[in-house]
Short mmCIF file of C-alpha atoms (C1' of nucleotides) in Angstrom, two decimals:
data_model
loop_
_atom_site.label_atom_id
_atom_site.label_comp_id
_atom_site.label_asym_id
_atom_site.label_seq_id
_atom_site.Cartn_x
_atom_site.Cartn_y
_atom_site.Cartn_z
CA MET R 1 92.32 52.86 51.38
CA PRO R 2 93.59 55.82 51.35
CA THR R 3 91.46 58.92 52.70
CA PRO R 4 92.09 62.34 51.54
CA GLU R 5 93.28 64.08 54.30
CA ARG R 6 90.40 66.30 54.98
CA THR R 7 92.41 68.86 57.83
CA SER R 8 96.29 69.79 58.50
CA LEU R 9 98.59 71.12 61.16
CA ALA R 10 98.00 74.60 60.00
CA ALA R 11 94.79 75.13 59.88
CA ILE R 12 94.56 73.19 63.25
CA ILE R 13 96.59 76.17 64.62
CA ALA R 14 94.89 78.40 62.28
CA ALA R 15 92.11 77.30 64.06
CA GLY R 16 93.23 77.17 67.93
CA ARG R 17 94.14 81.23 67.51
CA GLU R 18 91.11 82.34 66.55
CA ILE R 19 88.61 80.32 69.19
CA LEU R 20 91.59 81.60 71.75
CA GLU R 21 90.88 84.97 71.25
CA HIS R 22 87.60 84.47 71.64
CA SER R 23 86.65 81.86 73.45
CA GLY R 24 90.03 82.47 76.43
CA ALA R 25 92.56 79.42 76.68
CA SER R 26 89.25 77.07 78.73
CA GLY R 27 87.25 77.55 74.94
CA LEU R 28 89.80 76.35 73.66
CA THR R 29 88.12 72.89 73.06
CA MET R 30 89.74 69.56 71.16
CA GLN R 31 86.88 69.83 69.90
CA ALA R 32 86.09 73.54 69.46
CA ILE R 33 88.84 72.90 67.04
CA ALA R 34 87.90 69.99 65.75
CA THR R 35 84.63 71.58 65.03
CA LYS R 36 86.19 74.89 63.23
CA VAL R 37 88.18 72.96 61.15
CA GLY R 38 85.25 70.51 59.53
CA VAL R 39 86.75 66.84 60.70
CA ARG R 40 86.17 64.42 64.75
CA ALA R 41 88.12 65.08 67.88
CA PRO R 42 89.91 61.72 67.65
CA SER R 43 91.10 63.51 64.72
CA LEU R 44 93.11 66.12 65.87
CA TYR R 45 95.03 63.85 66.92
CA LYS R 46 96.98 62.79 63.71
CA ARG R 47 98.53 65.78 64.22
CA VAL R 48 98.90 66.43 67.42
CA ARG R 49 99.70 64.10 71.20
CA ASP R 50 98.31 65.88 73.06
CA ARG R 51 96.81 68.72 74.02
CA ASP R 52 99.58 70.71 75.75
CA ALA R 53 101.27 70.08 72.60
CA LEU R 54 99.20 71.93 70.30
CA LEU R 55 98.49 74.53 73.13
CA THR R 56 102.76 74.74 72.41
CA ALA R 57 102.11 75.07 68.87
CA VAL R 58 100.27 78.02 69.17
CA ALA R 59 102.08 79.64 71.25
CA GLU R 60 105.07 79.52 68.90
CA ALA R 61 102.93 80.87 66.17
CA ILE R 62 101.57 83.51 68.33
CA LEU R 63 105.55 83.91 69.32
CA ALA R 64 106.46 83.70 65.72
CA ASP R 65 103.99 86.66 64.66
CA LEU R 66 105.24 88.78 67.50
CA THR R 67 108.57 88.45 66.78
CA ALA R 68 108.20 89.83 63.73
CA ARG R 69 106.24 92.22 64.68
CA LEU R 70 109.19 93.54 67.26
CA THR R 71 111.47 93.34 64.27
CA THR R 72 109.78 96.21 61.76
CA ALA R 73 109.38 98.00 65.19
CA ALA R 74 112.64 98.24 66.20
CA SER R 75 114.31 99.40 62.05
CA SER R 76 114.88 102.17 63.88
CA ALA R 77 118.71 104.11 63.14
CA GLN R 78 117.78 106.17 66.79
CA PRO R 79 118.74 103.64 69.52
CA ARG R 80 116.36 105.33 71.88
CA GLU R 81 113.68 105.53 69.90
CA ALA R 82 114.03 102.12 68.36
CA LEU R 83 113.44 101.22 71.38
CA VAL R 84 110.48 103.36 72.33
CA ALA R 85 108.53 101.78 69.63
CA LEU R 86 109.69 98.45 70.64
CA ALA R 87 107.90 98.67 73.29
CA GLY R 88 104.92 100.31 71.48
CA ALA R 89 104.56 97.33 69.41
CA TYR R 90 104.20 95.67 72.07
CA ARG R 91 101.34 97.35 73.89
CA GLY R 92 98.69 97.45 70.66
CA PHE R 93 100.00 93.49 69.41
CA VAL R 94 99.32 92.72 73.82
CA GLN R 95 95.73 95.39 73.65
CA GLU R 96 94.66 93.32 69.87
CA GLN R 97 95.92 89.82 71.26
CA PRO R 98 95.32 89.83 74.86
CA GLU R 99 94.54 85.56 74.98
CA SER R 100 97.75 85.16 72.88
CA PHE R 101 99.79 87.22 75.15
CA ARG R 102 98.62 85.49 78.06
CA LEU R 103 98.94 81.88 76.32
CA ILE R 104 102.57 82.83 75.08
CA PHE R 105 103.70 82.69 79.10
CA THR R 106 101.55 80.02 80.59
CA ALA R 107 102.07 77.54 77.27
CA SER R 108 104.30 74.28 78.03
CA ALA R 109 106.99 76.98 76.88
CA PRO R 110 108.83 76.63 73.45
CA LEU R 111 111.57 78.72 75.15
CA GLU R 112 113.64 78.63 71.59
CA ALA R 113 110.25 81.19 70.28
CA LEU R 114 110.83 82.76 73.68
CA THR R 115 114.54 83.63 72.91
CA ARG R 116 113.90 84.82 69.45
CA ALA R 117 111.00 87.24 69.89
CA ALA R 118 113.44 88.40 72.98
CA GLU R 119 115.86 88.66 70.56
CA PRO R 120 114.95 92.27 68.29
CA VAL R 121 115.13 93.96 72.19
CA LEU R 122 118.62 92.06 72.40
CA HIS R 123 120.10 94.61 69.45
CA ALA R 124 117.86 97.43 70.62
CA THR R 125 120.14 97.46 74.00
CA ARG R 126 123.36 96.46 72.40
CA ASP R 127 122.92 100.05 70.12
CA PHE R 128 122.06 101.60 73.40
CA VAL R 129 124.21 100.53 75.90
CA GLY R 130 127.08 98.76 74.75
CA GLU R 131 128.06 94.67 73.59
CA THR R 132 128.41 94.57 77.12
CA GLU R 133 125.22 95.77 79.40
CA ALA R 134 122.89 94.52 76.69
CA LEU R 135 121.85 91.21 77.62
CA ASN R 136 120.79 92.77 81.04
CA ALA R 137 119.17 95.12 80.12
CA ALA R 138 117.48 93.24 77.78
CA ARG R 139 115.66 91.43 80.70
CA LEU R 140 115.12 95.14 82.15
CA VAL R 141 113.34 96.20 79.26
CA THR R 142 111.71 93.09 79.10
CA ALA R 143 111.17 92.10 82.90
CA TRP R 144 109.45 96.28 82.41
CA MET R 145 107.14 95.93 79.90
CA THR R 146 106.33 91.96 80.14
CA GLY R 147 104.70 93.33 83.83
CA PHE R 148 103.25 96.09 83.05
CA LEU R 149 101.31 94.37 80.06
CA GLN R 150 100.81 91.61 82.82
CA MET R 151 99.55 94.00 84.47
CA GLU R 152 97.34 96.44 82.93
CA LEU R 153 95.54 92.99 81.41
CA ALA R 154 95.06 91.90 85.27
CA GLY R 155 93.16 95.59 85.87
CA ALA R 156 96.22 95.41 88.43
CA PHE R 157 96.05 99.50 86.85
CA ARG R 158 92.31 99.83 87.26
CA LEU R 159 92.64 102.62 90.38
CA GLY R 160 92.80 105.81 89.89
CA GLY R 161 96.13 107.39 87.96
CA ASP R 162 96.34 107.48 84.33
CA VAL R 163 97.93 104.36 82.59
CA ASP R 164 98.59 105.72 79.42
CA GLU R 165 101.03 107.74 81.34
CA ALA R 166 102.22 105.34 83.97
CA PHE R 167 103.59 103.01 80.68
CA ASP R 168 105.45 106.03 78.82
CA TYR R 169 106.88 107.31 82.73
CA GLY R 170 107.94 103.89 82.73
CA LEU R 171 109.32 103.44 79.41
CA GLU R 172 111.23 107.04 79.94
CA HIS R 173 112.00 105.96 83.80
CA VAL R 174 113.91 103.00 82.26
CA LEU R 175 115.64 104.66 79.25
CA THR R 176 117.02 107.02 81.61
CA GLY R 177 118.05 104.37 84.47
CA LEU R 178 119.94 102.03 81.90
CA GLY R 179 121.74 105.36 79.46
CA ALA R 180 122.67 106.78 82.72
CA GLN R 181 126.20 105.90 85.80
CA VAL R 182 124.97 104.08 88.35
CA ARG R 183 126.97 104.70 90.90
CA MET J 1 68.38 67.46 112.49
CA PRO J 2 71.28 70.05 112.59
CA THR J 3 74.78 67.82 111.38
CA PRO J 4 77.26 68.74 112.85
CA GLU J 5 79.78 70.81 109.95
CA ARG J 6 83.08 68.54 109.36
CA THR J 7 84.55 70.85 107.48
CA SER J 8 85.58 74.82 107.02
CA LEU J 9 85.95 77.50 104.99
CA ALA J 10 89.07 78.22 106.36
CA ALA J 11 89.87 75.38 106.32
CA ILE J 12 88.92 74.33 102.19
CA ILE J 13 91.53 77.49 101.09
CA ALA J 14 94.26 76.36 103.25
CA ALA J 15 94.14 72.91 101.45
CA GLY J 16 94.09 74.23 98.39
CA ARG J 17 96.88 76.32 99.21
CA GLU J 18 98.64 73.47 100.03
CA ILE J 19 97.58 71.46 96.50
CA LEU J 20 98.74 74.44 94.66
CA GLU J 21 102.20 74.36 95.12
CA HIS J 22 101.93 70.13 95.04
CA SER J 23 100.05 69.74 91.78
CA GLY J 24 99.16 73.39 90.29
CA ALA J 25 96.55 74.48 89.28
CA SER J 26 95.54 71.56 87.57
CA GLY J 27 95.39 69.33 90.19
CA LEU J 28 93.13 72.40 92.44
CA THR J 29 90.09 69.82 91.44
CA MET J 30 87.68 69.93 94.06
CA GLN J 31 87.83 66.83 94.80
CA ALA J 32 91.16 66.61 95.59
CA ILE J 33 90.56 69.96 97.87
CA ALA J 34 87.38 67.25 99.60
CA THR J 35 89.28 64.20 99.51
CA LYS J 36 91.79 66.23 101.80
CA VAL J 37 89.34 67.79 103.96
CA GLY J 38 87.72 64.97 105.21
CA VAL J 39 84.51 65.78 102.77
CA ARG J 40 82.85 64.98 99.38
CA ALA J 41 83.28 67.07 96.63
CA PRO J 42 79.57 68.10 96.65
CA SER J 43 79.77 69.35 99.89
CA LEU J 44 81.89 72.20 99.11
CA TYR J 45 79.19 74.18 97.17
CA LYS J 46 78.22 74.76 101.29
CA ARG J 47 81.34 76.98 101.31
CA VAL J 48 81.91 78.27 98.16
CA ARG J 49 79.45 78.88 95.16
CA ASP J 50 81.67 77.06 92.55
CA ARG J 51 85.67 76.66 91.80
CA ASP J 52 86.24 80.29 89.90
CA ALA J 53 84.99 81.38 93.63
CA LEU J 54 87.37 79.20 95.13
CA LEU J 55 90.33 80.27 93.14
CA THR J 56 89.09 83.75 94.37
CA ALA J 57 89.28 82.74 97.33
CA VAL J 58 92.85 80.95 97.47
CA ALA J 59 94.56 83.95 95.34
CA GLU J 60 93.38 86.71 98.59
CA ALA J 61 94.90 84.09 100.80
CA ILE J 62 98.27 84.72 99.54
CA LEU J 63 97.34 87.53 98.31
CA ALA J 64 97.68 88.61 102.37
CA ASP J 65 100.44 86.37 102.77
CA LEU J 66 103.03 88.45 100.14
CA THR J 67 101.72 91.58 101.66
CA ALA J 68 102.28 91.12 105.13
CA ARG J 69 105.90 89.62 103.46
CA LEU J 70 105.76 92.77 101.78
CA THR J 71 105.65 95.20 104.97
CA THR J 72 107.75 93.50 106.75
CA ALA J 73 110.60 94.27 104.01
CA ALA J 74 110.25 97.33 103.60
CA SER J 75 110.74 98.69 107.10
CA SER J 76 113.60 100.24 106.62
CA ALA J 77 113.48 103.95 107.09
CA GLN J 78 116.23 104.41 104.01
CA PRO J 79 113.85 104.83 100.81
CA ARG J 80 116.50 103.29 98.53
CA GLU J 81 117.07 100.50 101.52
CA ALA J 82 113.85 99.55 101.85
CA LEU J 83 112.77 99.35 98.10
CA VAL J 84 115.54 97.04 97.43
CA ALA J 85 114.34 94.31 100.55
CA LEU J 86 111.29 94.93 99.25
CA ALA J 87 111.93 92.87 95.22
CA GLY J 88 114.40 91.10 97.47
CA ALA J 89 111.67 89.83 99.55
CA TYR J 90 109.50 89.35 96.51
CA ARG J 91 110.94 87.33 95.09
CA GLY J 92 111.95 85.04 97.81
CA PHE J 93 108.19 84.67 98.10
CA VAL J 94 108.18 84.36 94.62
CA GLN J 95 111.09 81.24 94.03
CA GLU J 96 109.02 79.37 97.47
CA GLN J 97 105.66 79.10 96.47
CA PRO J 98 106.02 79.78 92.80
CA GLU J 99 102.45 78.39 91.15
CA SER J 100 100.14 80.93 94.29
CA PHE J 101 103.07 83.16 92.25
CA ARG J 102 101.28 82.53 88.84
CA LEU J 103 97.52 82.09 91.00
CA ILE J 104 96.88 85.62 91.56
CA PHE J 105 97.73 87.23 88.34
CA THR J 106 95.74 84.10 86.33
CA ALA J 107 92.78 83.89 89.00
CA SER J 108 89.58 85.94 88.36
CA ALA J 109 91.02 88.69 90.37
CA PRO J 110 90.85 90.31 93.03
CA LEU J 111 91.35 92.97 92.85
CA GLU J 112 91.38 94.56 96.23
CA ALA J 113 93.67 92.23 97.53
CA LEU J 114 95.88 92.94 94.60
CA THR J 115 96.20 96.95 95.00
CA ARG J 116 96.40 96.20 99.18
CA ALA J 117 99.43 94.68 98.56
CA ALA J 118 101.20 97.10 96.00
CA GLU J 119 100.96 99.23 99.10
CA PRO J 120 104.24 98.88 100.30
CA VAL J 121 105.64 100.07 96.86
CA LEU J 122 103.31 102.75 96.74
CA HIS J 123 104.62 104.38 100.35
CA ALA J 124 108.16 102.81 100.11
CA THR J 125 108.34 105.19 96.95
CA ARG J 126 106.25 108.37 97.70
CA ASP J 127 109.96 108.56 100.18
CA PHE J 128 112.13 107.62 97.38
CA VAL J 129 110.23 109.66 94.97
CA GLY J 130 108.06 112.42 96.46
CA GLU J 131 103.94 112.34 96.26
CA THR J 132 103.27 113.42 93.02
CA GLU J 133 105.35 110.69 91.64
CA ALA J 134 104.66 108.32 93.83
CA LEU J 135 102.00 106.29 91.84
CA ASN J 136 104.23 105.94 88.66
CA ALA J 137 106.74 105.04 90.28
CA ALA J 138 105.47 102.37 91.69
CA ARG J 139 103.92 101.64 88.87
CA LEU J 140 107.83 100.71 87.65
CA VAL J 141 109.07 98.91 90.02
CA THR J 142 105.91 96.94 90.73
CA ALA J 143 105.76 95.52 87.08
CA TRP J 144 109.39 95.36 86.22
CA MET J 145 109.10 93.00 89.95
CA THR J 146 106.80 90.64 88.52
CA GLY J 147 107.42 90.72 84.85
CA PHE J 148 111.33 89.29 86.10
CA LEU J 149 110.06 86.54 88.00
CA GLN J 150 107.25 85.28 85.55
CA MET J 151 109.97 85.49 83.00
CA GLU J 152 112.57 83.53 85.20
CA LEU J 153 109.87 81.39 86.49
CA ALA J 154 108.88 80.91 82.72
CA GLY J 155 112.92 79.88 82.34
CA ALA J 156 112.81 82.79 79.18
CA PHE J 157 116.04 83.49 81.05
CA ARG J 158 118.03 79.64 81.45
CA LEU J 159 119.64 80.64 78.27
CA GLY J 160 123.06 82.29 79.02
CA GLY J 161 123.69 85.29 81.13
CA ASP J 162 123.28 84.67 85.24
CA VAL J 163 119.72 85.21 85.88
CA ASP J 164 120.68 86.46 90.38
CA GLU J 165 123.16 89.43 88.34
CA ALA J 166 119.75 89.90 86.25
CA PHE J 167 117.87 90.65 88.89
CA ASP J 168 120.49 92.99 90.68
CA TYR J 169 121.53 94.92 87.41
CA GLY J 170 117.56 95.43 86.38
CA LEU J 171 117.21 96.47 90.19
CA GLU J 172 119.87 98.77 90.00
CA HIS J 173 118.80 100.62 87.53
CA VAL J 174 115.15 100.89 88.16
CA LEU J 175 116.21 103.02 90.88
CA THR J 176 118.53 104.56 89.54
CA GLY J 177 116.50 105.92 86.53
CA LEU J 178 113.93 107.00 89.36
CA GLY J 179 116.11 108.83 91.08
CA ALA J 180 117.72 111.04 87.97
CA GLN J 181 116.42 113.71 86.27
CA VAL J 182 114.34 112.58 83.27
CA ARG J 183 115.29 115.09 80.54
"C1'" DA Z 1 96.64 56.78 55.40
"C1'" DC Z 2 93.71 59.02 57.71
"C1'" DC Z 3 88.68 59.67 59.79
"C1'" DT Z 4 84.99 58.16 63.22
"C1'" DG Z 5 82.26 56.02 66.75
"C1'" DA Z 6 81.77 54.25 71.15
"C1'" DA Z 7 83.88 53.35 75.41
"C1'" DC Z 8 86.98 55.42 79.51
"C1'" DA Z 9 88.19 57.64 82.58
"C1'" DC Z 10 88.28 62.26 85.02
"C1'" DC Z 11 86.59 67.32 85.49
"C1'" DG Z 12 82.37 70.47 88.30
"C1'" DT Z 13 77.94 71.04 89.90
"C1'" DT Z 14 72.91 69.82 90.36
"C1'" DC Z 15 69.75 68.13 93.25
"C1'" DA Z 16 66.85 64.89 96.68
"C1'" DA Z 17 67.64 61.51 99.62
"C1'" DG Z 18 68.84 61.07 104.10
"C1'" DT Z 19 70.64 62.20 109.00
"C1'" DA M 1 71.83 72.77 108.37
"C1'" DC M 2 74.77 69.77 106.41
"C1'" DC M 3 76.44 65.95 104.10
"C1'" DT M 4 75.86 62.18 100.30
"C1'" DG M 5 75.05 59.53 96.38
"C1'" DA M 6 73.86 59.13 92.17
"C1'" DA M 7 73.35 61.35 87.64
"C1'" DC M 8 74.37 65.03 83.65
"C1'" DA M 9 76.80 67.48 80.90
"C1'" DC M 10 81.37 68.40 78.63
"C1'" DC M 11 86.63 67.09 79.00
"C1'" DG M 12 90.51 64.94 76.80
"C1'" DT M 13 92.17 60.87 75.90
"C1'" DT M 14 92.59 56.57 73.25
"C1'" DC M 15 90.99 53.05 69.85
"C1'" DA M 16 88.62 48.90 66.79
"C1'" DA M 17 86.68 49.77 62.88
"C1'" DG M 18 85.20 51.42 58.35
"C1'" DT M 19 86.71 53.57 53.76
#
DNA sequence: ACCTGAACACCGTTCAAGT
DNA sequence: ACCTGAACACCGTTCAAGT
């Protein structure tokens, strides 16, 4: 005799994201998720292969959110402004959801979702430096932003200097470097 | 009656680094370390507060190595060449010891060790852009390198394009951006 | 057809007992 | 003074038994 479903994959992922931000990746246990969705831990295996697959699914959901935010932020017609707004949106997202940011580069990476998140950057750099250099330029911008945010989160910028100023400085000089002719 | 010491903190850290590179952070268990140094797991707690402190100690040892490599690489008198060599050395280190690279920004970060590793970068940027901008420039270079290597490791650059070319492109344009006047 | 208790292997960690 | 076995709490995961 069938039993009604007491939860869903969507609910599990949503619970996972909440627990992740609240307790970090180490607090994201099958037990904790099960309790939050009102079920016992073994039942989760009906919807998810194992914990690793669950982390990947959570990372995908996070990346979908981030992609939407970046796309909206980069809507300016001025390519330079679009990139500045995009960088600001990325930083805002990371400051709001630091544990989520940590996960997307840690979890058995969902490459397609990562690629999709990079697309607004790619569009903006295409407008800024042209088609031929667009991919390399996008990788430069993405790498700088991601590295900066990771180091800021790790506290590596805590000793001396103004972090906001360092962010603006980095962004300005990256954009200048992209705009200039390389000898 | 005293018992002779059967291991040492140095041996534990060395064993930790080997296991880390071989089996990843999740394989770096107290059991695995104990077996490698010829002791039982509870004995490790004579030398180390807990696993977290052990990870920090391993990260510190890794950073000391990395610092030495970067310092050597950046010894050129030409500031631009110094930065290029430094970036190459960093990338080489990460390709040799990817798990070690992952750990240094993951482990309850040893901030002083991280700061020390950044010092060769700071010296090189000071020579390149002058005293006032040195710190901001170092943070730009460090962030770009670290972000690039992390994304390369995560496989985010696996889809299309030449990764080596993207690295060179990024480095050139970062240095150009630093060298140019920002309007 | 989904959910559960019980069980298993495997963690980190503590501690009394050994030498 | 260091090392160990035994024990504990807590993981992820499997599976037979329930409804």
